[in-house]
mmCIF file of C-alpha atoms and ligand atoms in Angstrom:
data_model
loop_
_atom_site.group_PDB
_atom_site.id
_atom_site.type_symbol
_atom_site.label_atom_id
_atom_site.label_comp_id
_atom_site.label_asym_id
_atom_site.label_seq_id
_atom_site.Cartn_x
_atom_site.Cartn_y
_atom_site.Cartn_z
ATOM 1 C CA MET A 1 61.440 11.351 14.016
ATOM 2 C CA SER A 2 58.518 12.783 12.170
ATOM 3 C CA GLU A 3 57.131 10.537 9.568
ATOM 4 C CA TYR A 4 54.128 10.237 11.690
ATOM 5 C CA VAL A 5 51.340 12.452 10.218
ATOM 6 C CA LEU A 6 47.785 13.129 11.264
ATOM 7 C CA ASP A 7 45.966 13.635 8.006
ATOM 8 C CA LYS A 8 43.233 15.915 7.392
ATOM 9 C CA GLN A 9 40.610 13.278 7.530
ATOM 10 C CA TYR A 10 41.880 12.627 11.139
ATOM 11 C CA PHE A 11 40.857 16.104 12.291
ATOM 12 C CA VAL A 12 37.481 15.633 10.230
ATOM 13 C CA ASP A 13 36.747 12.379 11.901
ATOM 14 C CA VAL A 14 37.437 13.890 15.372
ATOM 15 C CA ILE A 15 34.736 16.452 14.674
ATOM 16 C CA LYS A 16 32.353 14.067 13.550
ATOM 17 C CA ASP A 17 32.859 12.121 16.729
ATOM 18 C CA LEU A 18 32.497 15.047 18.803
ATOM 19 C CA ILE A 19 29.124 15.600 17.436
ATOM 20 C CA LYS A 20 28.017 12.289 18.334
ATOM 21 C CA LEU A 21 29.727 12.591 21.646
ATOM 22 C CA ALA A 22 27.605 15.792 22.374
ATOM 23 C CA GLU A 23 24.471 13.850 21.690
ATOM 24 C CA ASP A 24 25.263 10.474 23.420
ATOM 25 C CA ARG A 25 26.624 12.110 26.620
ATOM 26 C CA LYS A 26 24.167 14.950 26.803
ATOM 27 C CA GLU A 27 22.358 13.571 29.796
ATOM 28 C CA TYR A 28 25.399 12.583 31.758
ATOM 29 C CA PHE A 29 27.142 16.006 31.460
ATOM 30 C CA THR A 30 23.911 17.564 32.408
ATOM 31 C CA GLU A 31 23.465 15.468 35.344
ATOM 32 C CA LEU A 32 26.821 16.404 36.501
ATOM 33 C CA ASP A 33 26.095 20.077 36.091
ATOM 34 C CA SER A 34 22.839 19.699 37.750
ATOM 35 C CA ALA A 35 24.529 18.695 41.050
ATOM 36 C CA ILE A 36 26.848 21.899 41.100
ATOM 37 C CA GLY A 37 25.931 24.134 38.301
ATOM 38 C CA ASP A 38 22.883 24.893 36.381
ATOM 39 C CA GLY A 39 22.304 21.615 34.573
ATOM 40 C CA ASP A 40 22.827 22.975 31.072
ATOM 41 C CA HIS A 41 26.284 21.506 30.313
ATOM 42 C CA GLY A 42 24.891 18.887 28.154
ATOM 43 C CA MET A 43 22.380 21.053 26.517
ATOM 44 C CA ASN A 44 25.165 23.729 25.633
ATOM 45 C CA LEU A 45 27.554 21.065 23.783
ATOM 46 C CA SER A 46 24.668 19.599 22.134
ATOM 47 C CA ILE A 47 23.314 23.036 20.815
ATOM 48 C CA GLY A 48 27.009 23.900 19.663
ATOM 49 C CA PHE A 49 27.720 20.713 17.899
ATOM 50 C CA ARG A 50 24.522 20.569 16.253
ATOM 51 C CA GLU A 51 25.255 23.735 14.619
ATOM 52 C CA VAL A 52 28.709 22.365 13.476
ATOM 53 C CA ASP A 53 26.959 19.330 12.117
ATOM 54 C CA LYS A 54 24.771 21.514 10.001
ATOM 55 C CA ASN A 55 27.855 23.060 8.240
ATOM 56 C CA LEU A 56 30.176 20.142 8.329
ATOM 57 C CA ASP A 57 29.930 19.352 4.735
ATOM 58 C CA GLU A 58 31.075 22.795 3.791
ATOM 59 C CA TRP A 59 33.630 23.480 6.448
ATOM 60 C CA GLN A 60 35.571 20.441 6.165
ATOM 61 C CA LYS A 61 36.732 21.448 2.552
ATOM 62 C CA GLU A 62 38.999 23.932 4.258
ATOM 63 C CA SER A 63 42.409 23.480 5.835
ATOM 64 C CA VAL A 64 42.712 21.976 9.321
ATOM 65 C CA ASN A 65 42.970 25.615 10.800
ATOM 66 C CA GLY A 66 40.069 26.931 8.601
ATOM 67 C CA PHE A 67 37.909 24.140 9.670
ATOM 68 C CA TYR A 68 38.493 24.416 13.302
ATOM 69 C CA LYS A 69 38.166 28.135 13.297
ATOM 70 C CA LYS A 70 34.640 27.648 11.931
ATOM 71 C CA VAL A 71 33.845 25.043 14.426
ATOM 72 C CA GLY A 72 35.126 27.241 17.120
ATOM 73 C CA THR A 73 33.100 30.264 16.027
ATOM 74 C CA ALA A 74 30.013 28.274 15.832
ATOM 75 C CA LEU A 75 30.397 27.073 19.527
ATOM 76 C CA LEU A 76 31.265 30.808 20.519
ATOM 77 C CA ASP A 77 28.316 32.167 18.633
ATOM 78 C CA LYS A 78 25.680 29.598 19.509
ATOM 79 C CA VAL A 79 26.393 28.631 23.077
ATOM 80 C CA GLY A 80 25.592 30.645 25.813
ATOM 81 C CA GLY A 81 27.320 29.837 29.391
ATOM 82 C CA SER A 82 30.985 29.570 30.082
ATOM 83 C CA SER A 83 31.843 26.271 28.174
ATOM 84 C CA GLY A 84 30.753 27.725 24.751
ATOM 85 C CA PRO A 85 33.135 30.551 24.694
ATOM 86 C CA LEU A 86 35.892 28.400 26.356
ATOM 87 C CA TYR A 87 35.635 25.489 24.048
ATOM 88 C CA GLY A 88 34.805 27.878 21.309
ATOM 89 C CA SER A 89 38.112 29.648 21.814
ATOM 90 C CA PHE A 90 39.957 26.397 21.987
ATOM 91 C CA PHE A 91 38.955 25.341 18.684
ATOM 92 C CA MET A 92 39.311 28.646 17.157
ATOM 93 C CA LYS A 93 42.928 28.763 18.176
ATOM 94 C CA PHE A 94 43.775 25.070 17.921
ATOM 95 C CA GLY A 95 44.952 25.336 14.175
ATOM 96 C CA LEU A 96 46.807 28.428 14.543
ATOM 97 C CA PRO A 97 50.280 26.751 14.640
ATOM 98 C CA VAL A 98 49.477 25.191 11.241
ATOM 99 C CA LYS A 99 47.792 28.009 9.679
ATOM 100 C CA THR A 100 49.853 28.283 6.624
ATOM 101 C CA LYS A 101 48.835 24.636 5.452
ATOM 102 C CA GLY A 102 46.438 23.913 2.822
ATOM 103 C CA PRO A 103 43.088 21.922 2.571
ATOM 104 C CA ASP A 104 44.874 18.565 1.992
ATOM 105 C CA ASP A 105 47.748 18.958 4.380
ATOM 106 C CA GLY A 106 48.238 16.994 7.399
ATOM 107 C CA VAL A 107 50.092 17.718 10.666
ATOM 108 C CA THR A 108 53.107 16.223 12.310
ATOM 109 C CA PHE A 109 52.791 15.201 15.952
ATOM 110 C CA GLU A 110 55.057 17.914 17.115
ATOM 111 C CA GLU A 111 52.612 20.233 15.677
ATOM 112 C CA PHE A 112 49.554 18.497 17.032
ATOM 113 C CA ILE A 113 51.346 18.943 20.491
ATOM 114 C CA GLU A 114 51.762 22.615 19.966
ATOM 115 C CA MET A 115 48.077 22.958 18.682
ATOM 116 C CA MET A 116 46.939 21.399 21.915
ATOM 117 C CA GLU A 117 49.135 23.691 24.100
ATOM 118 C CA THR A 118 47.712 26.846 22.086
ATOM 119 C CA GLY A 119 44.221 25.561 22.649
ATOM 120 C CA VAL A 120 44.756 25.100 26.287
ATOM 121 C CA ASN A 121 46.517 28.402 26.821
ATOM 122 C CA ILE A 122 43.677 30.206 25.389
ATOM 123 C CA ILE A 123 41.193 28.495 27.858
ATOM 124 C CA LYS A 124 43.323 29.686 30.686
ATOM 125 C CA LYS A 125 43.535 33.151 29.289
ATOM 126 C CA ARG A 126 39.989 33.621 28.560
ATOM 127 C CA GLY A 127 38.864 31.807 31.823
ATOM 128 C CA LYS A 128 41.491 33.456 33.937
ATOM 129 C CA SER A 129 41.952 30.344 35.408
ATOM 130 C CA THR A 130 44.412 27.668 36.157
ATOM 131 C CA THR A 131 44.387 24.042 37.613
ATOM 132 C CA GLY A 132 43.114 23.404 41.127
ATOM 133 C CA GLU A 133 39.981 25.551 40.498
ATOM 134 C CA LYS A 134 37.699 22.803 39.773
ATOM 135 C CA THR A 135 37.382 23.369 35.972
ATOM 136 C CA MET A 136 37.909 21.627 32.551
ATOM 137 C CA LEU A 137 41.458 22.869 33.171
ATOM 138 C CA ASP A 138 42.176 20.260 35.665
ATOM 139 C CA THR A 139 41.678 17.632 32.794
ATOM 140 C CA LEU A 140 43.340 19.443 30.005
ATOM 141 C CA VAL A 141 46.438 21.099 31.630
ATOM 142 C CA PRO A 142 47.884 17.827 33.125
ATOM 143 C CA ALA A 143 46.870 15.910 29.938
ATOM 144 C CA VAL A 144 48.727 18.243 27.475
ATOM 145 C CA GLU A 145 51.726 18.626 29.827
ATOM 146 C CA THR A 146 51.852 14.761 29.705
ATOM 147 C CA LEU A 147 51.300 14.401 26.020
ATOM 148 C CA LYS A 148 54.653 16.769 25.628
ATOM 149 C CA SER A 149 56.729 15.124 28.141
ATOM 150 C CA ALA A 150 55.767 11.506 27.316
ATOM 151 C CA TYR A 151 56.656 12.352 23.575
ATOM 152 C CA GLU A 152 59.805 14.041 24.319
ATOM 153 C CA GLY A 153 60.798 11.307 26.573
ATOM 154 C CA GLY A 154 60.539 8.685 23.886
ATOM 155 C CA SER A 155 57.021 7.503 23.836
ATOM 156 C CA ALA A 156 55.407 6.918 20.458
ATOM 157 C CA PRO A 157 52.668 9.301 19.374
ATOM 158 C CA LYS A 158 49.621 7.260 20.215
ATOM 159 C CA GLU A 159 51.243 5.984 23.274
ATOM 160 C CA ALA A 160 51.924 9.633 24.376
ATOM 161 C CA MET A 161 48.302 10.491 23.777
ATOM 162 C CA ALA A 162 47.147 7.393 25.829
ATOM 163 C CA LYS A 163 49.352 8.655 28.584
ATOM 164 C CA ALA A 164 47.713 12.153 28.226
ATOM 165 C CA VAL A 165 44.327 10.750 28.203
ATOM 166 C CA GLU A 166 44.957 8.738 31.650
ATOM 167 C CA ALA A 167 46.562 11.991 33.142
ATOM 168 C CA GLY A 168 43.338 13.939 31.876
ATOM 169 C CA LYS A 169 41.126 11.329 33.681
ATOM 170 C CA ASP A 170 43.359 11.505 36.795
ATOM 171 C CA GLY A 171 42.861 15.220 36.700
ATOM 172 C CA LEU A 172 39.136 14.811 36.175
ATOM 173 C CA GLU A 173 38.956 12.627 39.292
ATOM 174 C CA SER A 174 40.867 15.297 41.256
ATOM 175 C CA THR A 175 38.148 17.764 40.827
ATOM 176 C CA ARG A 176 35.946 15.588 43.179
ATOM 177 C CA ASN A 177 37.953 16.843 46.060
ATOM 178 C CA ILE A 178 38.302 20.432 45.408
ATOM 179 C CA VAL A 179 36.225 23.367 46.006
ATOM 180 C CA ALA A 180 35.574 25.604 42.917
ATOM 181 C CA THR A 181 37.094 29.020 42.558
ATOM 182 C CA LYS A 182 35.878 29.618 39.057
ATOM 183 C CA GLY A 183 32.385 29.126 37.405
ATOM 184 C CA ARG A 184 29.006 28.676 38.832
ATOM 185 C CA ALA A 185 30.090 25.767 41.342
ATOM 186 C CA MET A 186 31.965 28.523 43.256
ATOM 187 C CA ARG A 187 28.931 29.649 44.869
ATOM 188 C CA LEU A 188 28.436 26.026 46.410
ATOM 189 C CA GLY A 189 31.622 26.144 48.405
ATOM 190 C CA GLU A 190 32.223 23.121 50.425
ATOM 191 C CA ARG A 191 29.054 21.581 49.046
ATOM 192 C CA ALA A 192 30.712 20.965 45.667
ATOM 193 C CA ILE A 193 33.112 18.501 47.358
ATOM 194 C CA GLY A 194 32.154 14.962 46.169
ATOM 195 C CA HIS A 195 31.285 16.037 42.701
ATOM 196 C CA LEU A 196 33.036 15.845 39.560
ATOM 197 C CA ASP A 197 33.226 19.080 37.463
ATOM 198 C CA PRO A 198 31.229 18.554 34.259
ATOM 199 C CA GLY A 199 33.543 20.702 32.160
ATOM 200 C CA ALA A 200 36.540 18.333 33.356
ATOM 201 C CA ALA A 201 34.257 15.441 32.501
ATOM 202 C CA SER A 202 33.529 16.572 29.018
ATOM 203 C CA SER A 203 37.038 17.467 28.383
ATOM 204 C CA ALA A 204 38.302 14.032 29.340
ATOM 205 C CA GLU A 205 35.957 12.468 26.801
ATOM 206 C CA ILE A 206 36.899 14.884 24.123
ATOM 207 C CA LEU A 207 40.611 13.992 24.666
ATOM 208 C CA GLU A 208 39.676 10.335 24.354
ATOM 209 C CA VAL A 209 37.974 11.088 20.773
ATOM 210 C CA PHE A 210 41.482 12.696 19.658
ATOM 211 C CA TYR A 211 43.145 9.622 20.995
ATOM 212 C CA ASN A 212 40.858 7.058 19.479
ATOM 213 C CA HIS A 213 41.288 8.163 15.798
ATOM 214 C CA MET A 214 45.007 8.322 15.973
ATOM 215 C CA PRO A 215 46.784 5.924 13.800
HETATM 216 P P1 ADP B 1 27.776 27.410 32.702
HETATM 217 O O1 ADP B 1 28.796 27.357 33.712
HETATM 218 O O2 ADP B 1 27.840 28.882 32.159
HETATM 219 O O3 ADP B 1 26.556 26.965 32.947
HETATM 220 P P2 ADP B 1 28.533 25.061 31.240
HETATM 221 O O4 ADP B 1 27.617 24.484 32.337
HETATM 222 O O5 ADP B 1 28.186 24.626 29.917
HETATM 223 O O6 ADP B 1 28.492 26.601 31.346
HETATM 224 O O7 ADP B 1 29.977 24.798 31.589
HETATM 225 C C1 ADP B 1 30.425 24.585 32.928
HETATM 226 C C2 ADP B 1 31.954 24.110 32.894
HETATM 227 O O8 ADP B 1 32.789 25.384 32.349
HETATM 228 C C3 ADP B 1 32.392 23.985 34.261
HETATM 229 O O9 ADP B 1 32.161 22.582 34.840
HETATM 230 C C4 ADP B 1 33.932 24.357 34.233
HETATM 231 O O10 ADP B 1 34.688 23.124 33.781
HETATM 232 C C5 ADP B 1 33.893 25.389 32.949
HETATM 233 N N1 ADP B 1 34.298 26.644 33.514
HETATM 234 C C6 ADP B 1 33.626 27.578 33.886
HETATM 235 N N2 ADP B 1 34.196 28.720 34.101
HETATM 236 C C7 ADP B 1 35.493 28.408 33.812
HETATM 237 C C8 ADP B 1 36.609 29.246 33.950
HETATM 238 N N3 ADP B 1 36.668 30.539 34.388
HETATM 239 N N4 ADP B 1 37.753 28.600 33.508
HETATM 240 C C9 ADP B 1 37.789 27.370 32.879
HETATM 241 N N5 ADP B 1 36.819 26.763 32.794
HETATM 242 C C10 ADP B 1 35.578 26.923 33.359
HETATM 243 MG MG1 MG B 2 25.988 24.951 33.308
#
């Protein structure tokens, strides 16, 4: 089943596009965070990915794991707030399942699924959180569950990822109707109803970038 390989360039292209996303969507993410948080989500992502951009040429020479570890460390070190450490941990641990691979090695789709699971699990652990709490996990958890079940159910890799992106968008939409039990929006209680969670929104767009570059 596994001739499908995501090559090293795929992982580089994803990061290049995330750098762009962080700039292009800065105002939107900030607007969402202004409604139920402190209005810095767009700025946080932008600060983090600008740091990544500065070092991209150097870091992309490494293996997928080495490269994403550097990306994650930059987000963790440079970004205040909750999203920096959470996304930082995601990227730091993302390549762990393929840590023995070299700088030119690609990744099978089975390995990619494991990487996504590893990333999401670390967010759960660091955030001490789960779905239904109006966070990025409302996007990421159903997306990754769908990715795995669709692929195991026979969907082709890119089709499985398309389904994952859709599940993530449904998860994002679900954050509109829930009260936050994690993060700053917690303090708003019922007043957070009607608003999308900013981290869930950025996660949905990040997943779409992972989808767009898939062969
Ligand atoms: P801060 O909340 O510190 O201002 P950001 O605005 O950059 O940081 O990010 C806010 C987002 O972080 C929220 O919309 C939510 O998705 C996510 N978040 C906050 N706390 C947690 C947590 N404990 N677990 C998972 N995600 C969280
Ligand atoms: Mg904020």
